[in-house]
Short mmCIF file of C-alpha atoms in Angstrom, two decimals:
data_model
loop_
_atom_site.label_atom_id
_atom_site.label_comp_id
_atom_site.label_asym_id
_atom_site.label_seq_id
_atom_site.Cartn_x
_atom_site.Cartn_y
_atom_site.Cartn_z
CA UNK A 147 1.73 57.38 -40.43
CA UNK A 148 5.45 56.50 -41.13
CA UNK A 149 7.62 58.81 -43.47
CA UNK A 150 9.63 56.60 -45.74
CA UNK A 151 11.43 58.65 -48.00
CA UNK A 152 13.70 56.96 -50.91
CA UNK A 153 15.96 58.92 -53.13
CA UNK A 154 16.62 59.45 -55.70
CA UNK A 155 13.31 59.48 -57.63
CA UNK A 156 14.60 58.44 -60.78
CA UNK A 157 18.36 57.30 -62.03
CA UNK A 158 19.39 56.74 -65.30
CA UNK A 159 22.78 54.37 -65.96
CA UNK A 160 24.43 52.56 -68.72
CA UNK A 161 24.47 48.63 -68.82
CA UNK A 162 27.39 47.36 -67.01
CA UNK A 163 27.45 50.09 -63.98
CA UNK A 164 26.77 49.50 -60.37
CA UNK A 165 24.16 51.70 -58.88
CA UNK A 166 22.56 52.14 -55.32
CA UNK A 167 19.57 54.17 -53.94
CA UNK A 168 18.35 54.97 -50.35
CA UNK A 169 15.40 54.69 -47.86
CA UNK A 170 14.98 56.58 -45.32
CA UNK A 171 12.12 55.60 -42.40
CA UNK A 172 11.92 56.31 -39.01
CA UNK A 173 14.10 54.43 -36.58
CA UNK A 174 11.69 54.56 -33.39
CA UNK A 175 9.07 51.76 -32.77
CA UNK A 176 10.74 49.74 -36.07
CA UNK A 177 9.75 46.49 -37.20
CA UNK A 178 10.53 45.26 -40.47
CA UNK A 179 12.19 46.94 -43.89
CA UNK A 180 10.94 45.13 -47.16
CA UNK A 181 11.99 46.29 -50.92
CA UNK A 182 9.84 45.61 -53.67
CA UNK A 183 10.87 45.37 -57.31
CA UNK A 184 7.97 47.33 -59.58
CA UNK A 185 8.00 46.58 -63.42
CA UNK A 186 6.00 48.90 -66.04
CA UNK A 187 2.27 47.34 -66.44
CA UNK A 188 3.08 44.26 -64.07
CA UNK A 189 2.50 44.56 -59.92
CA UNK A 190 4.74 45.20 -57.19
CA UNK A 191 7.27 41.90 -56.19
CA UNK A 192 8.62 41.00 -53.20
CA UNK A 193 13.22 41.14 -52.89
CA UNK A 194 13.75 41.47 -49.30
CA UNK A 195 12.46 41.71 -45.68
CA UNK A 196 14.81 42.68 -43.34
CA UNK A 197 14.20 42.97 -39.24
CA UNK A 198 17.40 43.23 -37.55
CA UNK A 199 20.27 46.20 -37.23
CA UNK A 200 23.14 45.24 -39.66
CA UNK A 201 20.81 42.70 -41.69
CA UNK A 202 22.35 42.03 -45.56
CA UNK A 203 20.31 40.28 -47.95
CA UNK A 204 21.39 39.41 -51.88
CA UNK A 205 19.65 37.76 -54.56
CA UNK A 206 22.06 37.34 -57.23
CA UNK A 207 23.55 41.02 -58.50
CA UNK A 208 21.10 42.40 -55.88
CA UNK A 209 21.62 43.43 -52.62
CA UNK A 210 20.41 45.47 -49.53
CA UNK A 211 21.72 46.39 -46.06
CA UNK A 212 19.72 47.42 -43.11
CA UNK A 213 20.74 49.87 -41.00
CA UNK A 214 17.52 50.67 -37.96
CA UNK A 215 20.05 52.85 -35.57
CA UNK A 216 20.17 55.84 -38.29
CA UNK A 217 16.98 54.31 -40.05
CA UNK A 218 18.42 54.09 -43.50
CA UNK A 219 18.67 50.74 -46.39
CA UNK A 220 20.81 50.97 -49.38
CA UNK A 221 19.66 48.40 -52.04
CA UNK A 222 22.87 47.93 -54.43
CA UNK A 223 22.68 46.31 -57.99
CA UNK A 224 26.05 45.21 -59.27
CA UNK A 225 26.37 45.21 -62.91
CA UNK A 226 23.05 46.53 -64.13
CA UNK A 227 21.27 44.87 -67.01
CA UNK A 228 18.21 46.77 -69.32
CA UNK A 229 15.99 44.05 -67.47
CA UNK A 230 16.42 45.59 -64.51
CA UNK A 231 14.81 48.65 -65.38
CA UNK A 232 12.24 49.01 -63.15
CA UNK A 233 11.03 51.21 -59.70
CA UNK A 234 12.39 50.12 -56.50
CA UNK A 235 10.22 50.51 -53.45
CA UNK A 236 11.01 50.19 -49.59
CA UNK A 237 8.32 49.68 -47.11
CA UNK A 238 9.10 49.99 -43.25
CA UNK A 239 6.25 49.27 -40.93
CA UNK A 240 6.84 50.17 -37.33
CA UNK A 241 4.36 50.15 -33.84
CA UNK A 242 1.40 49.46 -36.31
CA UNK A 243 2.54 47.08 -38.24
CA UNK A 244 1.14 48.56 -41.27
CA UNK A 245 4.38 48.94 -43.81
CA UNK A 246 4.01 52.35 -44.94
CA UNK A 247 5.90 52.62 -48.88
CA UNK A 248 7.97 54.88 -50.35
CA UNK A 249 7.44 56.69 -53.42
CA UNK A 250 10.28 54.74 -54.67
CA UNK A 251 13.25 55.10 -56.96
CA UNK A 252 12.74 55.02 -60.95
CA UNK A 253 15.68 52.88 -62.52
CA UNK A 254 16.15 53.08 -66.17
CA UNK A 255 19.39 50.71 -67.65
CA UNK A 256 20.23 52.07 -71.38
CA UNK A 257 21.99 49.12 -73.36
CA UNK B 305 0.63 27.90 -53.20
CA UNK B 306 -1.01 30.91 -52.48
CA UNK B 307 -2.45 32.80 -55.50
CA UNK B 308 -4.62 35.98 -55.65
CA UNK B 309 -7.01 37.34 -58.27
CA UNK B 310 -8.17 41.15 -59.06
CA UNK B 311 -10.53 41.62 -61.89
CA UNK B 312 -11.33 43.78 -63.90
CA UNK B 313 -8.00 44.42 -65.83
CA UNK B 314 -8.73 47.21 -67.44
CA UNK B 315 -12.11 49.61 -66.67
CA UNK B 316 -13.28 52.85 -68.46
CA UNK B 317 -16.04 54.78 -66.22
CA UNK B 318 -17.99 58.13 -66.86
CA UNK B 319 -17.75 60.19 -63.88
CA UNK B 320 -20.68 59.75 -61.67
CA UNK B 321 -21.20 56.25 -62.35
CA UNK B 322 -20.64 53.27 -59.36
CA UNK B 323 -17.62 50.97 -59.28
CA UNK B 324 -17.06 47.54 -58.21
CA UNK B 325 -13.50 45.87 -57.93
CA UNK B 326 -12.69 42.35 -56.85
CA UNK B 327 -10.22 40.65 -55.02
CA UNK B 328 -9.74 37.15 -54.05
CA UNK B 329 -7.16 35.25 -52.53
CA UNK B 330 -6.25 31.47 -52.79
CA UNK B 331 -4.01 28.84 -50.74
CA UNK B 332 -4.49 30.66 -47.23
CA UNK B 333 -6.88 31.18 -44.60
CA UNK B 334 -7.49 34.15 -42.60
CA UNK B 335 -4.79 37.19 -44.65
CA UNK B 336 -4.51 40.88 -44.45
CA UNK B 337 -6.03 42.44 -47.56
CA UNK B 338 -5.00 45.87 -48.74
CA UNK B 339 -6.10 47.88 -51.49
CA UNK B 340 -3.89 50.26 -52.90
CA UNK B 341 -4.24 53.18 -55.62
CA UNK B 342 -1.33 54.89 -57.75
CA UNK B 343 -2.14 58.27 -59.04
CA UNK B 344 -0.87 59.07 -62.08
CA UNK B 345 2.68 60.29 -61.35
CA UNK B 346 2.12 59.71 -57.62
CA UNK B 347 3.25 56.94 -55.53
CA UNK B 348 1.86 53.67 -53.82
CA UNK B 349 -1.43 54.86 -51.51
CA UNK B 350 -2.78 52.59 -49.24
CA UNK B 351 -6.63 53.11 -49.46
CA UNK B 352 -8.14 50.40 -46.96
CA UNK B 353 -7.12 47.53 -44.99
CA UNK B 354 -8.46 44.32 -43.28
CA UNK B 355 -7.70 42.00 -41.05
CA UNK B 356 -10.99 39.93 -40.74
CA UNK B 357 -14.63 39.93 -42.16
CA UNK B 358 -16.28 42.67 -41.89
CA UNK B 359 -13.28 44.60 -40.66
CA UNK B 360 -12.05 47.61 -42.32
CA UNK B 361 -9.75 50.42 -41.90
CA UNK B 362 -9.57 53.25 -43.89
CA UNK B 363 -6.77 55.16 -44.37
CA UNK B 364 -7.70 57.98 -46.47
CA UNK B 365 -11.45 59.36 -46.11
CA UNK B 366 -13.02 59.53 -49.93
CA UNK B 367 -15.80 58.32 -52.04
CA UNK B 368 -14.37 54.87 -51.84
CA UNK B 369 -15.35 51.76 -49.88
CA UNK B 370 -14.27 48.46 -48.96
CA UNK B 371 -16.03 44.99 -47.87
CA UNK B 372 -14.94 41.79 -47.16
CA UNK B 373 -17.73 40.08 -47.47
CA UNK B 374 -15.61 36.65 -46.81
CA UNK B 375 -12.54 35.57 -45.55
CA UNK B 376 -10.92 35.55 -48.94
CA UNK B 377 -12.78 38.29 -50.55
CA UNK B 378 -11.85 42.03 -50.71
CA UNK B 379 -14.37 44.48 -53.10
CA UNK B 380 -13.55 47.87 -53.48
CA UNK B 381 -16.32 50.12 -54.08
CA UNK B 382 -18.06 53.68 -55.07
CA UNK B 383 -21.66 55.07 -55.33
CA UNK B 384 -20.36 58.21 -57.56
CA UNK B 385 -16.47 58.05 -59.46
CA UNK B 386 -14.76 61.18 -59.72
CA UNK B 387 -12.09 61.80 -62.29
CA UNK B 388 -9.46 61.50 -59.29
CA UNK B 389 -10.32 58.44 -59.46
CA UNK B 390 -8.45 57.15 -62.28
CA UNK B 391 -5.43 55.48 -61.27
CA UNK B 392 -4.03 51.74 -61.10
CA UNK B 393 -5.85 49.99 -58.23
CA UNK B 394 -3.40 47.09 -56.77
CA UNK B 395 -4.72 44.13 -54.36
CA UNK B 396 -2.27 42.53 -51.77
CA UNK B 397 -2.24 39.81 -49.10
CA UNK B 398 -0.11 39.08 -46.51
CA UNK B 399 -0.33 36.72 -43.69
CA UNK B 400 0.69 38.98 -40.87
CA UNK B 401 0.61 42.57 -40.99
CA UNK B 402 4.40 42.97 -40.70
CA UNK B 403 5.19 40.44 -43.52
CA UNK B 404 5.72 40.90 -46.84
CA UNK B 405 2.44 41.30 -49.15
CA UNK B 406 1.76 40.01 -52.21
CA UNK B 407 -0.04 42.10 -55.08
CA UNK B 408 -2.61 41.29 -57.38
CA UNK B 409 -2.13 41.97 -61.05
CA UNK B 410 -3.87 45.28 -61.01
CA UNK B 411 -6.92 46.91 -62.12
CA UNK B 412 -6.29 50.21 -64.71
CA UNK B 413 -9.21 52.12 -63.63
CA UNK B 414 -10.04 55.46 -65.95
CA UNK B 415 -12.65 57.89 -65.36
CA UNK B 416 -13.42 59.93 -68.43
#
């Protein structure tokens, strides 16, 4: 079983800041990095797959980099809003294809 | 499109008493089916996988079960809950096992 680790467990910003949070997976026998977004009472939704070394993916004032050398993505949100309070989780699924998630990273805006 | 269903919603169990949950996907032939559990406080646990009928992996030995009975059809059983049961079971698809899954809308299981 894959450890994907994300950090930090929880962040707390004001509306208007840019924020970032890690995960951390193992960089042997990778496949595929994928970050969900996780709202309160509602189920887990798909941002971004990414395969390849040096991969950047953005959906609007969300982005993500891929880096499977050092086995490490940063997923960035420029100019957070209270809607995008939320958890962020990172699944990497390596030799058995089987993503293995993260505990994933609490993100609270305050207006 | 593809669309997939979990019922119940919401379910309140005595301890000791069986358990049924259903899954069901539409708009695709022939997914991966997961079911997941979070734990109060805990993170995202992958219970069981499948990648056909009739076959399941489990990935953490418990009082839980799994069946796909058909293609599209993913049931998530026990004989006996336990109050570590309670949690928020989650259903997802995905085509292969590398791509990205899908999740159902949840099931908020507690045992009292």
């Amino acid at each position: 079983i894959l450890n994907v680790e994300q950090s930090p467990q929880s962040l707390h910003v004001q509306e208007g800041d840019s924020t970032n949070f890690t995960c951390s997976f193992p960089s042997s026998n990778f496949y595929a990095l994928h970050w969900y977004r996780w709202e309160t009472a509602k189920s887990p939704e798909a941002l971004f797959v990414m395969t390849l070394n040096g991969d950047e993916k953005k959906k609007g004032r969300i982005s993500a980099t891929l880096n499977t050398k050092e086995g490490y993505s940063y997923l960035y949100i420029k100019g957070s809003q209270p809607e995008d309070s939320a958890t962020y989780l990172c699944a990497s699924s390596g030799g058995s294809y089987i993503p293995t998630f993260g505990r994933g990273t609490s993100l609270i805006v305050h207006p | 499109s593809q669309t997939i269903h979990q019922w119940p919603a919401t379910l309140v169990q005595p301890v000791g008493s069986p358990l049924s949950l259903e899954c069901t996907v539409e708009g695709t032939s022939n997914p991966n089916l997961y079911w997941y559990r979070q734990a109060a406080g805990r993170g995202l646990q992958l219970l069981f996988y499948s990648v056909g009928i009739g076959q399941i992996s489990s990935e953490v030995p418990q009082n839980l079960s799994a069946s796909r009975p058909q293609d599209r059809q993913f049931i998530l059983s026990s004989k006996k809950l336990l109050l570590s049961d309670s949690g928020f079971y989650l259903c997802a698809w995905s085509q292969l096992a590398r791509d990205t899954q899908y999740f159902g809308p949840g099931t908020r299981l507690t045992v009292l």
